[in-house]
């Protein structure tokens, strides 16, 4: 008996490491809908957050780090880690993959096969 398993967490890791397309070719057909749905959710969330952070960052005062910090903490504390990363010239995608999905349940798709031949 073979057991195939796929999880949201593993899909998130695949997207974060740019391996989703490679993995997609190896996934049994019965998992593709789950995998594709999770990839779409991850990519849409990532892009939405990137747009929102860029829009807010454009409005933030950047004369001094202190001015920036005061503004961020009083205006958009909820996305402060992204904003400070941008200020420091860092890519925010790794932070998005960590923070945006930290409270999301780890769904799993499992299929058992009795045919081992």
PDB file of C-alpha atoms in Angstrom:
ATOM      1  CA  UNK A   1       0.000   0.000   0.000  1.00  0.00           C
ATOM      2  CA  UNK A   2       1.297   3.444  -0.939  1.00  0.00           C
ATOM      3  CA  UNK A   3       0.413   6.605   0.926  1.00  0.00           C
ATOM      4  CA  UNK A   4       0.860   9.978  -0.725  1.00  0.00           C
ATOM      5  CA  UNK A   5       0.642  13.127   1.339  1.00  0.00           C
ATOM      6  CA  UNK A   6       0.811  16.811   0.520  1.00  0.00           C
ATOM      7  CA  UNK A   7       0.449  19.691   2.957  1.00  0.00           C
ATOM      8  CA  UNK A   8      -0.058  23.433   2.820  1.00  0.00           C
ATOM      9  CA  UNK A   9       3.152  23.901   4.817  1.00  0.00           C
ATOM     10  CA  UNK A  10       5.178  21.902   2.279  1.00  0.00           C
ATOM     11  CA  UNK A  11       3.534  23.821  -0.558  1.00  0.00           C
ATOM     12  CA  UNK A  12       4.437  27.109   1.130  1.00  0.00           C
ATOM     13  CA  UNK A  13       8.048  25.945   1.405  1.00  0.00           C
ATOM     14  CA  UNK A  14       8.038  24.988  -2.278  1.00  0.00           C
ATOM     15  CA  UNK A  15       6.768  28.423  -3.313  1.00  0.00           C
ATOM     16  CA  UNK A  16       9.204  30.190  -0.976  1.00  0.00           C
ATOM     17  CA  UNK A  17      12.161  28.299  -2.455  1.00  0.00           C
ATOM     18  CA  UNK A  18      10.932  28.669  -6.058  1.00  0.00           C
ATOM     19  CA  UNK A  19      10.419  24.907  -6.405  1.00  0.00           C
ATOM     20  CA  UNK A  20       6.640  24.862  -6.999  1.00  0.00           C
ATOM     21  CA  UNK A  21       6.853  24.296 -10.759  1.00  0.00           C
ATOM     22  CA  UNK A  22       9.380  21.501 -10.365  1.00  0.00           C
ATOM     23  CA  UNK A  23       7.298  19.822  -7.674  1.00  0.00           C
ATOM     24  CA  UNK A  24       4.064  20.264  -9.650  1.00  0.00           C
ATOM     25  CA  UNK A  25       5.412  17.897 -12.327  1.00  0.00           C
ATOM     26  CA  UNK A  26       5.963  15.176  -9.705  1.00  0.00           C
ATOM     27  CA  UNK A  27       2.596  15.383  -7.952  1.00  0.00           C
ATOM     28  CA  UNK A  28      -0.042  12.733  -8.665  1.00  0.00           C
ATOM     29  CA  UNK A  29      -3.068  14.104 -10.536  1.00  0.00           C
ATOM     30  CA  UNK A  30      -5.383  13.652  -7.565  1.00  0.00           C
ATOM     31  CA  UNK A  31      -3.342  16.232  -5.601  1.00  0.00           C
ATOM     32  CA  UNK A  32      -3.017  18.869  -8.302  1.00  0.00           C
ATOM     33  CA  UNK A  33      -6.221  20.713  -7.402  1.00  0.00           C
ATOM     34  CA  UNK A  34      -5.135  21.032  -3.756  1.00  0.00           C
ATOM     35  CA  UNK A  35      -1.581  21.986  -4.691  1.00  0.00           C
ATOM     36  CA  UNK A  36      -2.642  24.512  -7.335  1.00  0.00           C
ATOM     37  CA  UNK A  37      -5.188  26.044  -4.968  1.00  0.00           C
ATOM     38  CA  UNK A  38      -2.598  26.443  -2.222  1.00  0.00           C
ATOM     39  CA  UNK A  39      -0.027  27.904  -4.624  1.00  0.00           C
ATOM     40  CA  UNK A  40      -2.625  30.390  -5.866  1.00  0.00           C
ATOM     41  CA  UNK A  41      -3.529  31.378  -2.291  1.00  0.00           C
ATOM     42  CA  UNK A  42       0.140  31.862  -1.382  1.00  0.00           C
ATOM     43  CA  UNK A  43       0.973  33.859  -4.509  1.00  0.00           C
ATOM     44  CA  UNK A  44      -2.110  36.080  -4.232  1.00  0.00           C
ATOM     45  CA  UNK A  45      -1.426  36.761  -0.549  1.00  0.00           C
ATOM     46  CA  UNK A  46       2.223  37.543  -1.286  1.00  0.00           C
ATOM     47  CA  UNK A  47       1.355  39.971  -4.074  1.00  0.00           C
ATOM     48  CA  UNK A  48      -1.412  41.674  -2.066  1.00  0.00           C
ATOM     49  CA  UNK A  49       0.942  42.231   0.871  1.00  0.00           C
ATOM     50  CA  UNK A  50       3.738  43.491  -1.385  1.00  0.00           C
ATOM     51  CA  UNK A  51       1.381  46.034  -2.996  1.00  0.00           C
ATOM     52  CA  UNK A  52      -0.007  47.174   0.347  1.00  0.00           C
ATOM     53  CA  UNK A  53       3.437  47.523   1.920  1.00  0.00           C
ATOM     54  CA  UNK A  54       4.783  49.421  -1.100  1.00  0.00           C
ATOM     55  CA  UNK A  55       1.827  51.824  -0.985  1.00  0.00           C
ATOM     56  CA  UNK A  56       2.241  52.470   2.744  1.00  0.00           C
ATOM     57  CA  UNK A  57       6.033  52.734   2.445  1.00  0.00           C
ATOM     58  CA  UNK A  58       5.648  55.395  -0.241  1.00  0.00           C
ATOM     59  CA  UNK A  59       3.628  57.517   2.209  1.00  0.00           C
ATOM     60  CA  UNK A  60       5.986  57.105   5.168  1.00  0.00           C
ATOM     61  CA  UNK A  61       8.374  59.889   6.186  1.00  0.00           C
ATOM     62  CA  UNK A  62      11.953  58.763   5.633  1.00  0.00           C
ATOM     63  CA  UNK A  63      13.970  61.812   6.766  1.00  0.00           C
ATOM     64  CA  UNK A  64      15.218  59.961   9.833  1.00  0.00           C
ATOM     65  CA  UNK A  65      14.782  56.413  11.078  1.00  0.00           C
ATOM     66  CA  UNK A  66      13.136  57.835  14.197  1.00  0.00           C
ATOM     67  CA  UNK A  67      10.542  59.752  12.153  1.00  0.00           C
ATOM     68  CA  UNK A  68       9.887  56.621  10.136  1.00  0.00           C
ATOM     69  CA  UNK A  69       9.551  54.462  13.261  1.00  0.00           C
ATOM     70  CA  UNK A  70       7.187  56.856  15.022  1.00  0.00           C
ATOM     71  CA  UNK A  71       5.008  57.100  11.916  1.00  0.00           C
ATOM     72  CA  UNK A  72       4.958  53.339  11.306  1.00  0.00           C
ATOM     73  CA  UNK A  73       4.179  52.446  14.912  1.00  0.00           C
ATOM     74  CA  UNK A  74       1.338  54.954  15.088  1.00  0.00           C
ATOM     75  CA  UNK A  75      -0.029  54.314  11.602  1.00  0.00           C
ATOM     76  CA  UNK A  76       0.623  50.708  10.475  1.00  0.00           C
ATOM     77  CA  UNK A  77       2.146  48.729  13.320  1.00  0.00           C
ATOM     78  CA  UNK A  78       0.505  45.604  11.870  1.00  0.00           C
ATOM     79  CA  UNK A  79       2.923  45.617   8.917  1.00  0.00           C
ATOM     80  CA  UNK A  80       5.884  47.203  10.691  1.00  0.00           C
ATOM     81  CA  UNK A  81       8.246  44.264  10.113  1.00  0.00           C
ATOM     82  CA  UNK A  82       7.716  44.555   6.358  1.00  0.00           C
ATOM     83  CA  UNK A  83       8.132  48.335   6.389  1.00  0.00           C
ATOM     84  CA  UNK A  84      11.363  48.260   8.395  1.00  0.00           C
ATOM     85  CA  UNK A  85      12.734  45.540   6.116  1.00  0.00           C
ATOM     86  CA  UNK A  86      12.037  47.751   3.095  1.00  0.00           C
ATOM     87  CA  UNK A  87      13.639  50.728   4.802  1.00  0.00           C
ATOM     88  CA  UNK A  88      16.752  48.619   5.376  1.00  0.00           C
ATOM     89  CA  UNK A  89      16.796  47.496   1.746  1.00  0.00           C
ATOM     90  CA  UNK A  90      15.758  43.895   2.398  1.00  0.00           C
ATOM     91  CA  UNK A  91      13.483  41.671   0.345  1.00  0.00           C
ATOM     92  CA  UNK A  92      10.195  41.236   2.200  1.00  0.00           C
ATOM     93  CA  UNK A  93       9.167  37.950   0.562  1.00  0.00           C
ATOM     94  CA  UNK A  94      10.861  35.713   3.175  1.00  0.00           C
ATOM     95  CA  UNK A  95       9.074  37.674   5.899  1.00  0.00           C
ATOM     96  CA  UNK A  96       5.766  37.330   4.064  1.00  0.00           C
ATOM     97  CA  UNK A  97       6.150  33.553   3.835  1.00  0.00           C
ATOM     98  CA  UNK A  98       6.862  33.392   7.561  1.00  0.00           C
ATOM     99  CA  UNK A  99       4.401  35.923   8.983  1.00  0.00           C
ATOM    100  CA  UNK A 100       1.437  35.921   6.621  1.00  0.00           C
ATOM    101  CA  UNK A 101       0.796  32.212   7.049  1.00  0.00           C
ATOM    102  CA  UNK A 102       1.949  31.606  10.638  1.00  0.00           C
ATOM    103  CA  UNK A 103      -1.600  31.206  11.979  1.00  0.00           C
ATOM    104  CA  UNK A 104      -2.999  29.369   8.977  1.00  0.00           C
ATOM    105  CA  UNK A 105      -3.987  25.750   9.607  1.00  0.00           C
ATOM    106  CA  UNK A 106      -1.723  23.222   7.907  1.00  0.00           C
ATOM    107  CA  UNK A 107      -4.160  21.388   5.643  1.00  0.00           C
ATOM    108  CA  UNK A 108      -3.106  17.995   4.375  1.00  0.00           C
ATOM    109  CA  UNK A 109      -4.225  16.048   1.330  1.00  0.00           C
ATOM    110  CA  UNK A 110      -3.744  12.289   1.691  1.00  0.00           C
ATOM    111  CA  UNK A 111      -4.430   9.478  -0.738  1.00  0.00           C
ATOM    112  CA  UNK A 112      -3.897   5.795  -0.123  1.00  0.00           C
ATOM    113  CA  UNK A 113      -3.419   3.296  -2.870  1.00  0.00           C
ATOM    114  CA  UNK A 114      -3.756  -0.454  -2.479  1.00  0.00           C
ATOM    115  CA  UNK A 115      -2.114  -0.999  -5.844  1.00  0.00           C
ATOM    116  CA  UNK A 116       1.628  -1.350  -5.274  1.00  0.00           C
ATOM    117  CA  UNK A 117       2.391  -3.004  -8.598  1.00  0.00           C
TER     118      UNK A 117
END
